[in-house]
Amino acid sequence: MASQKFQRGSSSTEPEFTTASLPDIVFMLLIFFMVATVLRETDIQVRTQLPQAEALTKIDQKRLISKVHIGPLKRGENQGDTAIQIDDALIENRRTIRQIMYNKLQEQPQLIVSLKVDQESEMQIVNEVQQELREANALRINYSSNREGPPPS
C-alpha cells in the first residue's frame, strides 16, 4: 500500500501557458521605448544650399551637435534677408549667440557647433557668428557641406 502512494499516475491534462502578465510586459516595453526614443523635429526657417566638398568626415554622436543655420529666410516679411537660426530659434541680435552657446557649453562641455551656411550667404555675417562663438568659448566648429558630385550608390 505504501508503494501505491508514491507511484506516479498518468495525467491527461497538459500545463497551460499563463498570459496574465503579458499586458504588463507590453506596457513596460512601450514606456521604455517612449522614454528612450529621442523625437526631434526642427522647423528650418533658413534656406541652406550647402557648398560642395571633396573630403567629409561624419560625426557619429548626434547629441553633441548644435546646428547653426545661416542663410536667407524662406518665408515671412523679410524673405530673402540673411538670417541666423540656432536649433529652433531665429536669432534677431547676433550678440545673443554668445549667451546661447555659453549656456549650451555649460550643459554639454563636449558640444560641437555645426555651421550650415548657404553658399550665397554674406561672409561678413559668418565672420560675426564665428567671433561670437569664440567669445562663448565654443571652439569645436564643424562646417557642413555636400559631397562633390552625385552621391555614391
PDB file of C-alpha atoms in Angstrom:
ATOM      1  CA  MET A   1       0.000   0.000   0.000  1.00  0.00           C
ATOM      2  CA  ALA A   2       2.830   2.398   0.702  1.00  0.00           C
ATOM      3  CA  SER A   3       4.215   1.746  -2.737  1.00  0.00           C
ATOM      4  CA  GLN A   4       0.968   2.883  -4.358  1.00  0.00           C
ATOM      5  CA  LYS A   5       1.100   6.230  -2.602  1.00  0.00           C
ATOM      6  CA  PHE A   6       4.335   7.306  -4.260  1.00  0.00           C
ATOM      7  CA  GLN A   7       3.700   5.982  -7.722  1.00  0.00           C
ATOM      8  CA  ARG A   8       3.160   8.442 -10.476  1.00  0.00           C
ATOM      9  CA  GLY A   9      -0.140   8.416 -12.100  1.00  0.00           C
ATOM     10  CA  SER A  10      -0.620   9.464 -15.681  1.00  0.00           C
ATOM     11  CA  SER A  11      -2.261  12.804 -16.079  1.00  0.00           C
ATOM     12  CA  SER A  12      -4.293  13.696 -19.121  1.00  0.00           C
ATOM     13  CA  THR A  13      -4.069  17.459 -18.630  1.00  0.00           C
ATOM     14  CA  GLU A  14      -1.175  19.470 -20.041  1.00  0.00           C
ATOM     15  CA  PRO A  15       0.204  22.514 -18.221  1.00  0.00           C
ATOM     16  CA  GLU A  16      -1.179  25.768 -19.579  1.00  0.00           C
ATOM     17  CA  PHE A  17       0.807  28.853 -20.515  1.00  0.00           C
ATOM     18  CA  THR A  18      -0.469  31.794 -18.465  1.00  0.00           C
ATOM     19  CA  THR A  19      -0.741  35.106 -20.228  1.00  0.00           C
ATOM     20  CA  ALA A  20      -1.764  37.171 -17.223  1.00  0.00           C
ATOM     21  CA  SER A  21       1.499  39.147 -17.124  1.00  0.00           C
ATOM     22  CA  LEU A  22       1.678  39.727 -20.907  1.00  0.00           C
ATOM     23  CA  PRO A  23      -0.095  43.152 -20.828  1.00  0.00           C
ATOM     24  CA  ASP A  24       2.293  44.323 -18.094  1.00  0.00           C
ATOM     25  CA  ILE A  25       5.301  43.356 -20.188  1.00  0.00           C
ATOM     26  CA  VAL A  26       3.895  45.061 -23.281  1.00  0.00           C
ATOM     27  CA  PHE A  27       3.214  48.302 -21.404  1.00  0.00           C
ATOM     28  CA  MET A  28       6.659  48.260 -19.802  1.00  0.00           C
ATOM     29  CA  LEU A  29       8.264  47.879 -23.244  1.00  0.00           C
ATOM     30  CA  LEU A  30       6.074  50.643 -24.621  1.00  0.00           C
ATOM     31  CA  ILE A  31       7.057  53.009 -21.812  1.00  0.00           C
ATOM     32  CA  PHE A  32      10.732  52.089 -22.227  1.00  0.00           C
ATOM     33  CA  PHE A  33      10.720  52.914 -25.942  1.00  0.00           C
ATOM     34  CA  MET A  34       8.775  56.127 -25.375  1.00  0.00           C
ATOM     35  CA  VAL A  35      11.357  57.287 -22.833  1.00  0.00           C
ATOM     36  CA  ALA A  36      14.427  56.090 -24.761  1.00  0.00           C
ATOM     37  CA  THR A  37      13.416  57.474 -28.164  1.00  0.00           C
ATOM     38  CA  VAL A  38      14.526  60.992 -28.997  1.00  0.00           C
ATOM     39  CA  LEU A  39      11.968  62.700 -31.196  1.00  0.00           C
ATOM     40  CA  ARG A  40      13.248  65.944 -32.507  1.00  0.00           C
ATOM     41  CA  GLU A  41      11.803  67.903 -35.345  1.00  0.00           C
ATOM     42  CA  THR A  42      13.387  71.209 -36.200  1.00  0.00           C
ATOM     43  CA  ASP A  43      11.454  73.659 -38.303  1.00  0.00           C
ATOM     44  CA  ILE A  44      14.177  75.096 -40.515  1.00  0.00           C
ATOM     45  CA  GLN A  45      13.255  78.658 -41.399  1.00  0.00           C
ATOM     46  CA  VAL A  46      16.529  79.427 -43.177  1.00  0.00           C
ATOM     47  CA  ARG A  47      17.438  78.126 -46.636  1.00  0.00           C
ATOM     48  CA  THR A  48      20.811  76.428 -46.749  1.00  0.00           C
ATOM     49  CA  GLN A  49      22.183  75.226 -50.053  1.00  0.00           C
ATOM     50  CA  LEU A  50      25.461  73.793 -48.862  1.00  0.00           C
ATOM     51  CA  PRO A  51      28.652  74.116 -50.912  1.00  0.00           C
ATOM     52  CA  GLN A  52      30.399  71.053 -52.386  1.00  0.00           C
ATOM     53  CA  ALA A  53      33.393  69.428 -50.681  1.00  0.00           C
ATOM     54  CA  GLU A  54      35.935  66.788 -51.604  1.00  0.00           C
ATOM     55  CA  ALA A  55      36.637  65.284 -48.189  1.00  0.00           C
ATOM     56  CA  LEU A  56      33.995  64.855 -45.499  1.00  0.00           C
ATOM     57  CA  THR A  57      34.030  63.379 -42.008  1.00  0.00           C
ATOM     58  CA  LYS A  58      30.857  62.086 -40.409  1.00  0.00           C
ATOM     59  CA  ILE A  59      30.162  62.839 -36.742  1.00  0.00           C
ATOM     60  CA  ASP A  60      28.710  59.781 -35.048  1.00  0.00           C
ATOM     61  CA  GLN A  61      27.413  61.363 -31.845  1.00  0.00           C
ATOM     62  CA  LYS A  62      24.438  63.436 -32.970  1.00  0.00           C
ATOM     63  CA  ARG A  63      23.516  64.500 -29.439  1.00  0.00           C
ATOM     64  CA  LEU A  64      26.709  66.529 -29.119  1.00  0.00           C
ATOM     65  CA  ILE A  65      25.833  68.757 -32.083  1.00  0.00           C
ATOM     66  CA  SER A  66      24.169  72.158 -32.010  1.00  0.00           C
ATOM     67  CA  LYS A  67      23.227  73.313 -35.508  1.00  0.00           C
ATOM     68  CA  VAL A  68      23.548  76.920 -36.602  1.00  0.00           C
ATOM     69  CA  HIS A  69      21.863  77.716 -39.936  1.00  0.00           C
ATOM     70  CA  ILE A  70      22.936  80.857 -41.794  1.00  0.00           C
ATOM     71  CA  GLY A  71      21.140  81.841 -44.969  1.00  0.00           C
ATOM     72  CA  PRO A  72      18.204  83.713 -46.469  1.00  0.00           C
ATOM     73  CA  LEU A  73      14.791  83.384 -44.824  1.00  0.00           C
ATOM     74  CA  LYS A  74      12.391  81.034 -46.605  1.00  0.00           C
ATOM     75  CA  ARG A  75       9.206  82.942 -45.778  1.00  0.00           C
ATOM     76  CA  GLY A  76       7.877  85.943 -43.916  1.00  0.00           C
ATOM     77  CA  GLU A  77       8.018  89.670 -44.472  1.00  0.00           C
ATOM     78  CA  ASN A  78      11.838  89.691 -44.569  1.00  0.00           C
ATOM     79  CA  GLN A  79      12.038  86.789 -47.017  1.00  0.00           C
ATOM     80  CA  GLY A  80      15.443  86.632 -48.691  1.00  0.00           C
ATOM     81  CA  ASP A  81      17.296  88.522 -45.925  1.00  0.00           C
ATOM     82  CA  THR A  82      20.192  86.633 -44.368  1.00  0.00           C
ATOM     83  CA  ALA A  83      19.187  85.208 -41.004  1.00  0.00           C
ATOM     84  CA  ILE A  84      20.700  83.036 -38.290  1.00  0.00           C
ATOM     85  CA  GLN A  85      18.860  80.106 -36.712  1.00  0.00           C
ATOM     86  CA  ILE A  86      20.186  78.121 -33.758  1.00  0.00           C
ATOM     87  CA  ASP A  87      18.356  74.817 -33.415  1.00  0.00           C
ATOM     88  CA  ASP A  88      14.710  76.042 -33.489  1.00  0.00           C
ATOM     89  CA  ALA A  89      15.093  79.739 -32.705  1.00  0.00           C
ATOM     90  CA  LEU A  90      15.703  82.593 -35.129  1.00  0.00           C
ATOM     91  CA  ILE A  91      18.322  84.983 -33.763  1.00  0.00           C
ATOM     92  CA  GLU A  92      17.467  88.663 -34.074  1.00  0.00           C
ATOM     93  CA  ASN A  93      20.500  90.103 -32.281  1.00  0.00           C
ATOM     94  CA  ARG A  94      23.844  88.473 -33.084  1.00  0.00           C
ATOM     95  CA  ARG A  95      25.122  89.222 -29.573  1.00  0.00           C
ATOM     96  CA  THR A  96      22.675  86.648 -28.148  1.00  0.00           C
ATOM     97  CA  ILE A  97      24.595  83.871 -29.942  1.00  0.00           C
ATOM     98  CA  ARG A  98      27.351  84.224 -27.339  1.00  0.00           C
ATOM     99  CA  GLN A  99      24.961  83.744 -24.409  1.00  0.00           C
ATOM    100  CA  ILE A 100      23.051  80.863 -26.015  1.00  0.00           C
ATOM    101  CA  MET A 101      26.227  78.952 -26.861  1.00  0.00           C
ATOM    102  CA  TYR A 102      27.793  79.684 -23.484  1.00  0.00           C
ATOM    103  CA  ASN A 103      24.749  78.184 -21.749  1.00  0.00           C
ATOM    104  CA  LYS A 104      24.819  75.141 -24.039  1.00  0.00           C
ATOM    105  CA  LEU A 105      28.539  74.620 -23.330  1.00  0.00           C
ATOM    106  CA  GLN A 106      27.851  74.728 -19.596  1.00  0.00           C
ATOM    107  CA  GLU A 107      25.330  71.900 -20.023  1.00  0.00           C
ATOM    108  CA  GLN A 108      27.421  69.900 -22.528  1.00  0.00           C
ATOM    109  CA  PRO A 109      31.175  70.699 -22.482  1.00  0.00           C
ATOM    110  CA  GLN A 110      31.866  68.432 -25.491  1.00  0.00           C
ATOM    111  CA  LEU A 111      29.423  70.383 -27.696  1.00  0.00           C
ATOM    112  CA  ILE A 112      30.221  70.670 -31.400  1.00  0.00           C
ATOM    113  CA  VAL A 113      28.756  73.635 -33.273  1.00  0.00           C
ATOM    114  CA  SER A 114      27.765  72.668 -36.812  1.00  0.00           C
ATOM    115  CA  LEU A 115      27.580  75.648 -39.139  1.00  0.00           C
ATOM    116  CA  LYS A 116      25.246  75.098 -42.079  1.00  0.00           C
ATOM    117  CA  VAL A 117      25.895  78.115 -44.262  1.00  0.00           C
ATOM    118  CA  ASP A 118      24.097  78.826 -47.518  1.00  0.00           C
ATOM    119  CA  GLN A 119      26.581  79.105 -50.363  1.00  0.00           C
ATOM    120  CA  GLU A 120      25.295  82.575 -51.244  1.00  0.00           C
ATOM    121  CA  SER A 121      25.432  83.994 -47.695  1.00  0.00           C
ATOM    122  CA  GLU A 122      27.477  87.055 -46.862  1.00  0.00           C
ATOM    123  CA  MET A 123      30.838  86.200 -45.314  1.00  0.00           C
ATOM    124  CA  GLN A 124      30.590  89.209 -43.005  1.00  0.00           C
ATOM    125  CA  ILE A 125      27.683  87.559 -41.160  1.00  0.00           C
ATOM    126  CA  VAL A 126      29.537  84.231 -40.999  1.00  0.00           C
ATOM    127  CA  ASN A 127      32.591  86.007 -39.551  1.00  0.00           C
ATOM    128  CA  GLU A 128      30.437  87.744 -36.938  1.00  0.00           C
ATOM    129  CA  VAL A 129      28.910  84.397 -35.930  1.00  0.00           C
ATOM    130  CA  GLN A 130      32.398  82.888 -35.666  1.00  0.00           C
ATOM    131  CA  GLN A 131      33.529  85.799 -33.452  1.00  0.00           C
ATOM    132  CA  GLU A 132      30.534  85.318 -31.157  1.00  0.00           C
ATOM    133  CA  LEU A 133      31.277  81.589 -30.943  1.00  0.00           C
ATOM    134  CA  ARG A 134      34.887  82.362 -29.985  1.00  0.00           C
ATOM    135  CA  GLU A 135      33.694  84.753 -27.271  1.00  0.00           C
ATOM    136  CA  ALA A 136      31.443  81.978 -25.905  1.00  0.00           C
ATOM    137  CA  ASN A 137      34.469  79.621 -25.973  1.00  0.00           C
ATOM    138  CA  ALA A 138      32.711  77.344 -28.492  1.00  0.00           C
ATOM    139  CA  LEU A 139      35.864  76.358 -30.325  1.00  0.00           C
ATOM    140  CA  ARG A 140      34.758  72.987 -31.710  1.00  0.00           C
ATOM    141  CA  ILE A 141      33.199  74.056 -35.004  1.00  0.00           C
ATOM    142  CA  ASN A 142      32.107  71.863 -37.903  1.00  0.00           C
ATOM    143  CA  TYR A 143      31.279  73.242 -41.340  1.00  0.00           C
ATOM    144  CA  SER A 144      28.596  71.198 -43.113  1.00  0.00           C
ATOM    145  CA  SER A 145      28.757  70.625 -46.844  1.00  0.00           C
ATOM    146  CA  ASN A 146      27.637  68.247 -49.596  1.00  0.00           C
ATOM    147  CA  ARG A 147      29.815  65.716 -51.339  1.00  0.00           C
ATOM    148  CA  GLU A 148      31.306  66.734 -54.635  1.00  0.00           C
ATOM    149  CA  GLY A 149      29.338  65.204 -57.487  1.00  0.00           C
ATOM    150  CA  PRO A 150      26.497  62.707 -57.177  1.00  0.00           C
ATOM    151  CA  PRO A 151      26.370  60.573 -54.011  1.00  0.00           C
ATOM    152  CA  PRO A 152      27.695  57.025 -54.349  1.00  0.00           C
ATOM    153  CA  SER A 153      25.015  54.416 -54.962  1.00  0.00           C
TER     154      SER A 153
END
